[in-house]
Coordinates of N, CA and C in Angstrom, one line a residue:
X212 N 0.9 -1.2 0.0 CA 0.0 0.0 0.0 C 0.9 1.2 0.0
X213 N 0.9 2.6 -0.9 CA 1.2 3.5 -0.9 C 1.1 4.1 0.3
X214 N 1.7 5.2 0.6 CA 1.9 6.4 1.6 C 0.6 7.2 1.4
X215 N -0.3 7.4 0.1 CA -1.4 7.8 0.1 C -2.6 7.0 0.7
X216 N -2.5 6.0 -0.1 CA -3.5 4.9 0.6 C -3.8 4.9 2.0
X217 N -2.1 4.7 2.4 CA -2.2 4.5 4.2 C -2.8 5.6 4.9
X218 N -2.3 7.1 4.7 CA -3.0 8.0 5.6 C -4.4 8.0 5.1
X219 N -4.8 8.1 4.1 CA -6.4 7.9 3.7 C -7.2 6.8 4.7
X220 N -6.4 5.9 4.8 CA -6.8 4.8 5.6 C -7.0 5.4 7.4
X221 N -6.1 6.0 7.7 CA -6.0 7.2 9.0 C -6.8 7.8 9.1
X222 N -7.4 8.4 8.2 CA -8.1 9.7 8.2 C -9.7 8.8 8.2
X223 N -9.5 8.0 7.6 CA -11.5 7.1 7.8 C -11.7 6.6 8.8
X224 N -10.5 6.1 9.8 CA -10.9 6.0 10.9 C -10.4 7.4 12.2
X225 N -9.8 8.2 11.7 CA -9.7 9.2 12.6 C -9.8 10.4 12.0
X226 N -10.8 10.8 11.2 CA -10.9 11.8 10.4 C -10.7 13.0 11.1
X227 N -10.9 13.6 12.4 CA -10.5 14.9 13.2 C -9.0 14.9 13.0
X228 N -8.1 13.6 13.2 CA -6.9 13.8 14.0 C -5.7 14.5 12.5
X229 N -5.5 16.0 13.4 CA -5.0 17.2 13.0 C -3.4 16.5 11.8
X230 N -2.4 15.3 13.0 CA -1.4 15.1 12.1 C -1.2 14.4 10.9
X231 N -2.9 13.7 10.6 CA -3.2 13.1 9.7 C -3.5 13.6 8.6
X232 N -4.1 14.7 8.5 CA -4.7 15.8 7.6 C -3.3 16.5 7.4
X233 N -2.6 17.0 8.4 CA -1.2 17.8 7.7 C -1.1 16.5 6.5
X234 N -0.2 15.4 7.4 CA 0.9 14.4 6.4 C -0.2 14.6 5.0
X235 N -1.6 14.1 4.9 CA -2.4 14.1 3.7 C -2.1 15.6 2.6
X236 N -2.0 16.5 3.2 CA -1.9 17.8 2.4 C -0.3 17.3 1.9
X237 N 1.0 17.3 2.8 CA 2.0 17.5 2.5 C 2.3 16.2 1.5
X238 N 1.5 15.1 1.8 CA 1.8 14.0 0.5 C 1.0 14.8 -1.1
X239 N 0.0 15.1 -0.7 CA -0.7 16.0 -2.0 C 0.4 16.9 -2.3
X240 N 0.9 17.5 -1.8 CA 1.7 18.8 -2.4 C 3.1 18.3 -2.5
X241 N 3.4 17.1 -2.2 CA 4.8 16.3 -2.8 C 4.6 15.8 -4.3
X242 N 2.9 15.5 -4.6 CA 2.6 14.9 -6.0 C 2.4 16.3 -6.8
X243 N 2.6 17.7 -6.5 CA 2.0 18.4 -7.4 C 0.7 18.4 -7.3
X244 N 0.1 17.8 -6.2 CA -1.7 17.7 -6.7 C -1.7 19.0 -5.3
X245 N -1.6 20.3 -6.0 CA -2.0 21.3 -5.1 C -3.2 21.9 -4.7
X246 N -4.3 21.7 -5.6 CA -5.9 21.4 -5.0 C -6.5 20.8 -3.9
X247 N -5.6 19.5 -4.0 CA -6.0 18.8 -2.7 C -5.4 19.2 -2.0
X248 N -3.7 19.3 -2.0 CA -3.3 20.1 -0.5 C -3.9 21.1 -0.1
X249 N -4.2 21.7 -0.8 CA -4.8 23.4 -0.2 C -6.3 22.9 0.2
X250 N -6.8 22.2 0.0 CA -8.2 21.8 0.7 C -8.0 21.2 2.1
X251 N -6.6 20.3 1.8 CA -6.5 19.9 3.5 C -5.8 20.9 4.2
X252 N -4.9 21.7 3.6 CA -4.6 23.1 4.8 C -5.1 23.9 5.1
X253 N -6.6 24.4 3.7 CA -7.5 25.2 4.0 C -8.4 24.2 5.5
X254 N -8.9 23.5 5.6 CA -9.8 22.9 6.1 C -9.2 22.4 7.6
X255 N -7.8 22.5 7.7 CA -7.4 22.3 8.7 C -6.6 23.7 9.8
X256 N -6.7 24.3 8.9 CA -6.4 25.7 9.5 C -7.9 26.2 9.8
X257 N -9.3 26.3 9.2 CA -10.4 26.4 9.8 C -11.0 25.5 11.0
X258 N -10.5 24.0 10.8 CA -11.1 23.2 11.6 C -10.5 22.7 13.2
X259 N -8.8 23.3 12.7 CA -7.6 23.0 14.5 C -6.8 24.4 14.1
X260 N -7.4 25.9 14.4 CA -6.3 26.9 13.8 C -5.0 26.6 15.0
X261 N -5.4 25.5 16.3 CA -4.2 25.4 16.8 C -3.0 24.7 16.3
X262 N -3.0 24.3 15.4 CA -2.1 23.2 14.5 C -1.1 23.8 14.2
X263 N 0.2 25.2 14.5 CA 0.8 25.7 14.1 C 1.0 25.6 13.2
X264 N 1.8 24.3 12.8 CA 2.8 24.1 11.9 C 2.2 24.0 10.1
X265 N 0.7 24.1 9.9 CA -0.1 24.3 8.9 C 0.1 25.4 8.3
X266 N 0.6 26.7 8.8 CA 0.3 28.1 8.3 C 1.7 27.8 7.6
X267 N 2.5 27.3 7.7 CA 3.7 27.7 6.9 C 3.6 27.3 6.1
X268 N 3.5 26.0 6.1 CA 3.0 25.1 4.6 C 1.9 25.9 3.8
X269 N 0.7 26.5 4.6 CA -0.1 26.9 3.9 C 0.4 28.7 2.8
X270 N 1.1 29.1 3.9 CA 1.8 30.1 3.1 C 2.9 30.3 1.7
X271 N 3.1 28.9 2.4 CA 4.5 28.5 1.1 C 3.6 28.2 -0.3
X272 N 2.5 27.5 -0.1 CA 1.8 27.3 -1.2 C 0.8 28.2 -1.4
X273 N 0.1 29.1 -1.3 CA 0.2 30.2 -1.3 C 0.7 31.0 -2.4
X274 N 2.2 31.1 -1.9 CA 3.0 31.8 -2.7 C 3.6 31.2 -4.2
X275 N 3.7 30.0 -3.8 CA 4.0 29.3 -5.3 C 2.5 29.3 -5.9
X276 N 1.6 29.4 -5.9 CA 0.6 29.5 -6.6 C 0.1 31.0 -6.8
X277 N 0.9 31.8 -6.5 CA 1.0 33.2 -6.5 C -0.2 34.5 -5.9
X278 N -0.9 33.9 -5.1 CA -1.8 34.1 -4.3 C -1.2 34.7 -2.9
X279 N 0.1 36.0 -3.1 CA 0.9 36.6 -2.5 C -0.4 37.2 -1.3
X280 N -1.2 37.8 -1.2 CA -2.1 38.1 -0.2 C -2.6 37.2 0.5
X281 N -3.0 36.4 0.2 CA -3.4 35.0 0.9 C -2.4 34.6 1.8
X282 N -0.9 34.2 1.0 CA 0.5 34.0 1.8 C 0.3 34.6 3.2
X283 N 0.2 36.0 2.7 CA 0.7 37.3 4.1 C -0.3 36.7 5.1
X284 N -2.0 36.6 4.5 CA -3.1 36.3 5.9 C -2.7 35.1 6.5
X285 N -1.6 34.3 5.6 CA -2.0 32.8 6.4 C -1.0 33.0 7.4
X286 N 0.7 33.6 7.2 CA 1.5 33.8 7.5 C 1.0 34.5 9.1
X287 N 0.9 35.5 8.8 CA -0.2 36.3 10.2 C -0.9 35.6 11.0
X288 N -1.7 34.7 10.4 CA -2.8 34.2 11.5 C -1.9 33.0 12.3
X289 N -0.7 32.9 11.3 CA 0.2 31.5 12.3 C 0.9 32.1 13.2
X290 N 1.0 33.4 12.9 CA 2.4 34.3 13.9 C 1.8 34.2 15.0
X291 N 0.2 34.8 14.9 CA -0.7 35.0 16.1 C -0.9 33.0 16.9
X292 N -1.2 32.6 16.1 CA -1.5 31.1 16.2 C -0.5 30.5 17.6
X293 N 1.0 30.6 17.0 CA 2.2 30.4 17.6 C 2.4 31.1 18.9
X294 N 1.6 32.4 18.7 CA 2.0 33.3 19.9 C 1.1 32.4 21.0
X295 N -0.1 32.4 20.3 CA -1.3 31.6 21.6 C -0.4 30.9 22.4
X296 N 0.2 29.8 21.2 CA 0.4 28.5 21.8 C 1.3 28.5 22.7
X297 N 2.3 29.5 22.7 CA 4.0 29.7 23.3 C 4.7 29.4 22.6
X298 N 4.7 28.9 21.2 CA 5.8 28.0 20.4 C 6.9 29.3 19.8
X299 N 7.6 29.5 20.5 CA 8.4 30.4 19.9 C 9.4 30.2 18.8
X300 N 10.0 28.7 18.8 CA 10.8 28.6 17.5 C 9.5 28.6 16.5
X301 N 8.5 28.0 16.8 CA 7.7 28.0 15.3 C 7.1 29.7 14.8
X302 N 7.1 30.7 15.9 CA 6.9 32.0 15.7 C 7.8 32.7 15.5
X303 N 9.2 32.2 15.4 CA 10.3 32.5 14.3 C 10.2 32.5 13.2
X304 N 9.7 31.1 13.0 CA 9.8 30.5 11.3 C 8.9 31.6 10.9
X305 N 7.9 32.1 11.1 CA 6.6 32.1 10.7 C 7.2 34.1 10.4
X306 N 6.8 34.2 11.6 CA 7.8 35.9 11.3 C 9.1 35.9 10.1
X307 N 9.8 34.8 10.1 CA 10.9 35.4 9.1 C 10.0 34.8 7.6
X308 N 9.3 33.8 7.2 CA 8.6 33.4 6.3 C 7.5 34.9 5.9
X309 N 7.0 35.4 6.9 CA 6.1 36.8 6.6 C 7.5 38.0 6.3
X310 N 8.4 38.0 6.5 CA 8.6 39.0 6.2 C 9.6 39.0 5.0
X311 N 10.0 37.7 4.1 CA 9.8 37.5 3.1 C 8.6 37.4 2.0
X312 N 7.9 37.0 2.8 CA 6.6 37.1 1.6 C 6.1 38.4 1.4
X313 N 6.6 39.8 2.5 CA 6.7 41.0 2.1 C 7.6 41.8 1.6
X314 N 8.6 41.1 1.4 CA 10.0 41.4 0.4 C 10.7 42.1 1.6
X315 N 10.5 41.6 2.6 CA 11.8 42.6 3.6 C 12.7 41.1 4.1
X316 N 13.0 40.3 3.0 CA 13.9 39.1 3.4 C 15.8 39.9 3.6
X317 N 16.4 39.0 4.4 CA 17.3 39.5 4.2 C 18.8 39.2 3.4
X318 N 18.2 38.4 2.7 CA 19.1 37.5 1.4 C 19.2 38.3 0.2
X319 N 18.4 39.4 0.5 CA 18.7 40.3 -0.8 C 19.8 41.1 -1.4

């Protein structure tokens, strides 16, 4: 059985559980099938916005699909997300990811 099959198989019997739905999106968006990822990041950033680690993925794709304002909201709502949680390395990532997707990176 495939790596898709199996989480699919996860998700029918634990369709809430948050790290099942990430790996599902990030397998989708390893195949190029970026419709479905963005359905499971959209859907799981509405349905656990406590999931940190979704806004970055959700922003990265986003941006590759060039949907640069969407990027910036999802990027924001993780900064805030991370702050809730106390996760400070992931309110790193998230801050230096937004302030690239606002062109103030500093690789320039």
């Amino acid at each position: 059985m495939d790596r898709l099959a199996t989480l699919q198989e996860f998700l029918r019997d634990d369709p809430d559980d948050p790290f099942t739905r990430f790996a599902l999106a990030q397998e989708h968006a390893g195949r190029g099938e970026t419709d479905a990822a963005l359905a499971f990041y959209e859907g799981l950033v509405r349905d656990r916005p406590d999931y940190v680690g979704t806004y970055y993925h959700l922003g990265a794709l986003y941006r590759q699909l060039g949907r640069d304002d969407d990027a910036r909201g999802a990027l924001r709502a993780g900064v805030r997300a991370a702050t809730e949680a106390g996760d400070t390395h992931a309110r790193a990532e998230l801050q230096g990811a937004l302030l690239e997707a606002e062109g103030l990176g500093f690789d320039d």
